[in-house]
Amino acid sequence: MPVDHLFAAPVMIDYFRERNLDSLIVVSPDAGGVERARAFAKRLEAPLAIIDKRRETPNVAEVMHIIGEVEGGDCLIVDDLIDTAGTLVKASEALLAQGARSVTACATHAVLSGPAIERINASRLKEVVLTDSIPLRPDAAAASRITTLSVASLLARAIQSIHEETSVSSLFV
C-alpha cells in the first residue's frame, strides 16, 4: 500500500517565520540531519551550520567541531526527535562557546526519556519547540522553556487531500 510521509516542517517554519529572527542561523545537530536543516534554512532564508559529532556510546554524544559561522547569531537547532536531550544540550553548549548569542531547538517528536527535562531545564537553551505528535508527559508540559505546536491542521489537510485524491506532497512545498 502506498504511503506518504508527513513532515511537521511547515508548522515549525511558520512558527519561526512569525518570530522575525534577523540573525537566525539554522543548525543541523549532526551530519544525518543536514538535508532537514538545509530545507529549514532555505525556507527561513538563513545560513546553515553543522555540528560534526561522534557518538562514543548509545545516548552519549561528543561534539567535535562546528562547521559554519555562528558567532553573534541566534541559532536554531533542527532535529527529528529529542530523546534524552544529551546531544541537544552538548550542541547548545558548543554553539554558545563559539559565540552564538542564543540557542533555540525544535524537533518533531518529543520522546523526552530519562533525564531529558532536567537537562533542558538546567541548560542555557532559550526555547525548545516540539510538536504534539507524542503527548508530553506532565513535567515536560509544565517546563517553561518548552513550546508545543499542534500538527492537527496538518493532519486534517493530509486526510482531506487523500479523501479528495489530491497531492499530499503539495503540503510541504
C-alpha atoms as a PDB file:
ATOM      1  CA  MET A   1       0.000   0.000   0.000  1.00  0.00           C
ATOM      2  CA  PRO A   2       1.444   3.386  -0.929  1.00  0.00           C
ATOM      3  CA  VAL A   3       2.164   5.797   1.899  1.00  0.00           C
ATOM      4  CA  ASP A   4       3.094   9.442   2.214  1.00  0.00           C
ATOM      5  CA  HIS A   5       5.382  10.714   4.942  1.00  0.00           C
ATOM      6  CA  LEU A   6       4.023  13.742   6.768  1.00  0.00           C
ATOM      7  CA  PHE A   7       6.552  16.334   7.821  1.00  0.00           C
ATOM      8  CA  ALA A   8       5.989  18.871  10.602  1.00  0.00           C
ATOM      9  CA  ALA A   9       8.327  21.345   8.900  1.00  0.00           C
ATOM     10  CA  PRO A  10       5.519  23.625   7.639  1.00  0.00           C
ATOM     11  CA  VAL A  11       4.183  24.012  11.190  1.00  0.00           C
ATOM     12  CA  MET A  12       7.650  24.727  12.599  1.00  0.00           C
ATOM     13  CA  ILE A  13       8.700  27.067   9.794  1.00  0.00           C
ATOM     14  CA  ASP A  14       5.526  29.145  10.172  1.00  0.00           C
ATOM     15  CA  TYR A  15       6.216  29.442  13.913  1.00  0.00           C
ATOM     16  CA  PHE A  16       9.776  30.684  13.414  1.00  0.00           C
ATOM     17  CA  ARG A  17       8.859  32.929  10.483  1.00  0.00           C
ATOM     18  CA  GLU A  18       6.437  34.806  12.751  1.00  0.00           C
ATOM     19  CA  ARG A  19       9.232  35.406  15.265  1.00  0.00           C
ATOM     20  CA  ASN A  20      11.206  37.595  12.792  1.00  0.00           C
ATOM     21  CA  LEU A  21      14.655  36.458  13.891  1.00  0.00           C
ATOM     22  CA  ASP A  22      17.009  38.720  11.958  1.00  0.00           C
ATOM     23  CA  SER A  23      20.256  36.960  12.899  1.00  0.00           C
ATOM     24  CA  LEU A  24      18.942  33.399  12.549  1.00  0.00           C
ATOM     25  CA  ILE A  25      21.349  30.559  11.804  1.00  0.00           C
ATOM     26  CA  VAL A  26      19.849  27.114  11.243  1.00  0.00           C
ATOM     27  CA  VAL A  27      21.961  24.306  12.701  1.00  0.00           C
ATOM     28  CA  SER A  28      21.983  20.597  11.959  1.00  0.00           C
ATOM     29  CA  PRO A  29      22.929  18.692  15.125  1.00  0.00           C
ATOM     30  CA  ASP A  30      24.694  16.010  13.057  1.00  0.00           C
ATOM     31  CA  ALA A  31      25.595  15.026   9.506  1.00  0.00           C
ATOM     32  CA  GLY A  32      22.442  12.926   9.161  1.00  0.00           C
ATOM     33  CA  GLY A  33      20.184  15.943   9.684  1.00  0.00           C
ATOM     34  CA  VAL A  34      21.798  18.253   7.138  1.00  0.00           C
ATOM     35  CA  GLU A  35      19.092  17.802   4.490  1.00  0.00           C
ATOM     36  CA  ARG A  36      16.351  18.657   7.018  1.00  0.00           C
ATOM     37  CA  ALA A  37      18.252  21.689   8.351  1.00  0.00           C
ATOM     38  CA  ARG A  38      19.084  22.874   4.835  1.00  0.00           C
ATOM     39  CA  ALA A  39      15.371  22.806   3.932  1.00  0.00           C
ATOM     40  CA  PHE A  40      14.586  24.928   7.022  1.00  0.00           C
ATOM     41  CA  ALA A  41      17.436  27.325   6.245  1.00  0.00           C
ATOM     42  CA  LYS A  42      16.238  27.771   2.668  1.00  0.00           C
ATOM     43  CA  ARG A  43      12.642  28.480   3.683  1.00  0.00           C
ATOM     44  CA  LEU A  44      13.696  30.794   6.521  1.00  0.00           C
ATOM     45  CA  GLU A  45      16.325  32.476   4.320  1.00  0.00           C
ATOM     46  CA  ALA A  46      19.038  31.807   6.891  1.00  0.00           C
ATOM     47  CA  PRO A  47      22.593  30.462   6.761  1.00  0.00           C
ATOM     48  CA  LEU A  48      23.340  26.866   7.728  1.00  0.00           C
ATOM     49  CA  ALA A  49      25.795  25.449  10.260  1.00  0.00           C
ATOM     50  CA  ILE A  50      26.516  21.799  11.004  1.00  0.00           C
ATOM     51  CA  ILE A  51      27.719  20.120  14.164  1.00  0.00           C
ATOM     52  CA  ASP A  52      30.198  17.340  13.483  1.00  0.00           C
ATOM     53  CA  LYS A  53      29.937  14.900  16.368  1.00  0.00           C
ATOM     54  CA  ARG A  54      30.856  11.394  17.291  1.00  0.00           C
ATOM     55  CA  ARG A  55      28.764   9.092  19.442  1.00  0.00           C
ATOM     56  CA  GLU A  56      31.040   7.072  21.733  1.00  0.00           C
ATOM     57  CA  THR A  57      28.239   5.012  23.321  1.00  0.00           C
ATOM     58  CA  PRO A  58      24.443   4.946  22.893  1.00  0.00           C
ATOM     59  CA  ASN A  59      22.772   8.186  24.083  1.00  0.00           C
ATOM     60  CA  VAL A  60      26.170   9.838  24.688  1.00  0.00           C
ATOM     61  CA  ALA A  61      27.340  12.369  22.125  1.00  0.00           C
ATOM     62  CA  GLU A  62      30.608  14.224  21.957  1.00  0.00           C
ATOM     63  CA  VAL A  63      30.577  17.422  19.914  1.00  0.00           C
ATOM     64  CA  MET A  64      33.688  17.580  17.799  1.00  0.00           C
ATOM     65  CA  HIS A  65      33.501  20.622  15.539  1.00  0.00           C
ATOM     66  CA  ILE A  66      31.106  23.304  14.291  1.00  0.00           C
ATOM     67  CA  ILE A  67      31.092  23.818  10.554  1.00  0.00           C
ATOM     68  CA  GLY A  68      29.924  27.316   9.707  1.00  0.00           C
ATOM     69  CA  GLU A  69      29.887  30.708  11.387  1.00  0.00           C
ATOM     70  CA  VAL A  70      27.631  31.074  14.438  1.00  0.00           C
ATOM     71  CA  GLU A  71      29.229  33.991  16.294  1.00  0.00           C
ATOM     72  CA  GLY A  72      26.658  36.657  17.157  1.00  0.00           C
ATOM     73  CA  GLY A  73      23.804  34.611  15.699  1.00  0.00           C
ATOM     74  CA  ASP A  74      20.571  33.241  17.087  1.00  0.00           C
ATOM     75  CA  CYS A  75      20.963  29.534  16.407  1.00  0.00           C
ATOM     76  CA  LEU A  76      18.076  27.186  15.708  1.00  0.00           C
ATOM     77  CA  ILE A  77      18.942  23.508  16.078  1.00  0.00           C
ATOM     78  CA  VAL A  78      16.595  21.466  13.876  1.00  0.00           C
ATOM     79  CA  ASP A  79      16.167  17.781  14.734  1.00  0.00           C
ATOM     80  CA  ASP A  80      13.681  14.993  14.144  1.00  0.00           C
ATOM     81  CA  LEU A  81      13.366  13.914  17.776  1.00  0.00           C
ATOM     82  CA  ILE A  82      14.668  14.629  21.235  1.00  0.00           C
ATOM     83  CA  ASP A  83      15.199  11.559  23.401  1.00  0.00           C
ATOM     84  CA  THR A  84      17.417  12.137  26.448  1.00  0.00           C
ATOM     85  CA  ALA A  85      18.441  15.679  25.323  1.00  0.00           C
ATOM     86  CA  GLY A  86      22.115  14.863  25.839  1.00  0.00           C
ATOM     87  CA  THR A  87      23.068  15.647  22.249  1.00  0.00           C
ATOM     88  CA  LEU A  88      20.891  18.739  22.252  1.00  0.00           C
ATOM     89  CA  VAL A  89      22.437  20.223  25.395  1.00  0.00           C
ATOM     90  CA  LYS A  90      26.004  19.475  24.265  1.00  0.00           C
ATOM     91  CA  ALA A  91      25.261  21.030  20.886  1.00  0.00           C
ATOM     92  CA  SER A  92      23.861  24.163  22.512  1.00  0.00           C
ATOM     93  CA  GLU A  93      26.916  24.438  24.771  1.00  0.00           C
ATOM     94  CA  ALA A  94      29.236  24.135  21.768  1.00  0.00           C
ATOM     95  CA  LEU A  95      27.318  26.806  19.831  1.00  0.00           C
ATOM     96  CA  LEU A  96      27.385  29.208  22.774  1.00  0.00           C
ATOM     97  CA  ALA A  97      31.118  28.532  23.263  1.00  0.00           C
ATOM     98  CA  GLN A  98      31.625  29.544  19.622  1.00  0.00           C
ATOM     99  CA  GLY A  99      29.905  32.889  20.258  1.00  0.00           C
ATOM    100  CA  ALA A 100      26.253  32.237  19.424  1.00  0.00           C
ATOM    101  CA  ARG A 101      24.003  34.872  21.003  1.00  0.00           C
ATOM    102  CA  SER A 102      21.233  32.362  21.755  1.00  0.00           C
ATOM    103  CA  VAL A 103      20.252  28.778  21.009  1.00  0.00           C
ATOM    104  CA  THR A 104      16.730  27.523  20.364  1.00  0.00           C
ATOM    105  CA  ALA A 105      15.868  23.976  19.308  1.00  0.00           C
ATOM    106  CA  CYS A 106      12.985  22.351  17.521  1.00  0.00           C
ATOM    107  CA  ALA A 107      12.055  18.735  16.929  1.00  0.00           C
ATOM    108  CA  THR A 108       9.039  16.908  15.610  1.00  0.00           C
ATOM    109  CA  HIS A 109       8.931  14.084  18.149  1.00  0.00           C
ATOM    110  CA  ALA A 110       9.246  14.725  21.893  1.00  0.00           C
ATOM    111  CA  VAL A 111      10.372  11.345  23.232  1.00  0.00           C
ATOM    112  CA  LEU A 112      11.944  13.095  26.259  1.00  0.00           C
ATOM    113  CA  SER A 113      13.041   9.990  28.126  1.00  0.00           C
ATOM    114  CA  GLY A 114      15.105   9.710  31.283  1.00  0.00           C
ATOM    115  CA  PRO A 115      16.774  12.972  32.317  1.00  0.00           C
ATOM    116  CA  ALA A 116      15.651  14.971  29.252  1.00  0.00           C
ATOM    117  CA  ILE A 117      13.546  17.552  31.096  1.00  0.00           C
ATOM    118  CA  GLU A 118      16.147  18.044  33.817  1.00  0.00           C
ATOM    119  CA  ARG A 119      18.828  18.555  31.165  1.00  0.00           C
ATOM    120  CA  ILE A 120      16.722  21.066  29.236  1.00  0.00           C
ATOM    121  CA  ASN A 121      15.822  22.969  32.418  1.00  0.00           C
ATOM    122  CA  ALA A 122      19.482  23.092  33.510  1.00  0.00           C
ATOM    123  CA  SER A 123      20.720  24.170  30.072  1.00  0.00           C
ATOM    124  CA  ARG A 124      21.058  27.610  28.534  1.00  0.00           C
ATOM    125  CA  LEU A 125      18.610  26.783  25.737  1.00  0.00           C
ATOM    126  CA  LYS A 126      16.296  29.726  25.140  1.00  0.00           C
ATOM    127  CA  GLU A 127      13.364  27.592  23.943  1.00  0.00           C
ATOM    128  CA  VAL A 128      12.634  24.047  22.807  1.00  0.00           C
ATOM    129  CA  VAL A 129       9.797  23.864  20.268  1.00  0.00           C
ATOM    130  CA  LEU A 130       8.128  20.479  19.806  1.00  0.00           C
ATOM    131  CA  THR A 131       5.026  19.122  18.142  1.00  0.00           C
ATOM    132  CA  ASP A 132       2.258  17.149  19.758  1.00  0.00           C
ATOM    133  CA  SER A 133       2.998  14.048  17.655  1.00  0.00           C
ATOM    134  CA  ILE A 134       3.812  12.421  21.008  1.00  0.00           C
ATOM    135  CA  PRO A 135       1.861  13.684  24.042  1.00  0.00           C
ATOM    136  CA  LEU A 136       4.121  15.420  26.548  1.00  0.00           C
ATOM    137  CA  ARG A 137       4.492  13.923  29.993  1.00  0.00           C
ATOM    138  CA  PRO A 138       3.358  16.281  32.806  1.00  0.00           C
ATOM    139  CA  ASP A 139       6.819  17.579  33.755  1.00  0.00           C
ATOM    140  CA  ALA A 140       7.549  18.397  30.107  1.00  0.00           C
ATOM    141  CA  ALA A 141       4.221  20.156  29.642  1.00  0.00           C
ATOM    142  CA  ALA A 142       4.974  22.247  32.733  1.00  0.00           C
ATOM    143  CA  ALA A 143       8.512  23.208  31.617  1.00  0.00           C
ATOM    144  CA  SER A 144       8.672  26.931  30.965  1.00  0.00           C
ATOM    145  CA  ARG A 145      11.064  26.701  28.006  1.00  0.00           C
ATOM    146  CA  ILE A 146       9.115  24.037  26.108  1.00  0.00           C
ATOM    147  CA  THR A 147       6.618  25.185  23.490  1.00  0.00           C
ATOM    148  CA  THR A 148       4.288  22.662  21.866  1.00  0.00           C
ATOM    149  CA  LEU A 149       2.865  23.179  18.396  1.00  0.00           C
ATOM    150  CA  SER A 150      -0.152  21.263  17.153  1.00  0.00           C
ATOM    151  CA  VAL A 151       0.043  19.199  13.981  1.00  0.00           C
ATOM    152  CA  ALA A 152      -3.753  18.761  13.907  1.00  0.00           C
ATOM    153  CA  SER A 153      -4.332  21.120  10.964  1.00  0.00           C
ATOM    154  CA  LEU A 154      -1.526  19.450   9.013  1.00  0.00           C
ATOM    155  CA  LEU A 155      -3.076  16.025   9.609  1.00  0.00           C
ATOM    156  CA  ALA A 156      -6.513  17.351   8.671  1.00  0.00           C
ATOM    157  CA  ARG A 157      -5.202  18.768   5.397  1.00  0.00           C
ATOM    158  CA  ALA A 158      -3.462  15.465   4.620  1.00  0.00           C
ATOM    159  CA  ILE A 159      -6.644  13.486   5.303  1.00  0.00           C
ATOM    160  CA  GLN A 160      -8.610  15.872   3.110  1.00  0.00           C
ATOM    161  CA  SER A 161      -6.049  15.535   0.301  1.00  0.00           C
ATOM    162  CA  ILE A 162      -6.209  11.755   0.490  1.00  0.00           C
ATOM    163  CA  HIS A 163     -10.008  11.816   0.500  1.00  0.00           C
ATOM    164  CA  GLU A 164     -10.103  14.192  -2.478  1.00  0.00           C
ATOM    165  CA  GLU A 165      -7.296  12.267  -4.224  1.00  0.00           C
ATOM    166  CA  THR A 166      -5.110  15.356  -4.459  1.00  0.00           C
ATOM    167  CA  SER A 167      -1.399  15.687  -3.751  1.00  0.00           C
ATOM    168  CA  VAL A 168      -0.278  15.241  -0.141  1.00  0.00           C
ATOM    169  CA  SER A 169       3.271  16.285  -1.032  1.00  0.00           C
ATOM    170  CA  SER A 170       1.946  19.727  -2.031  1.00  0.00           C
ATOM    171  CA  LEU A 171       1.519  20.398   1.691  1.00  0.00           C
ATOM    172  CA  PHE A 172       5.309  20.540   2.058  1.00  0.00           C
ATOM    173  CA  VAL A 173       6.331  22.761  -0.853  1.00  0.00           C
END
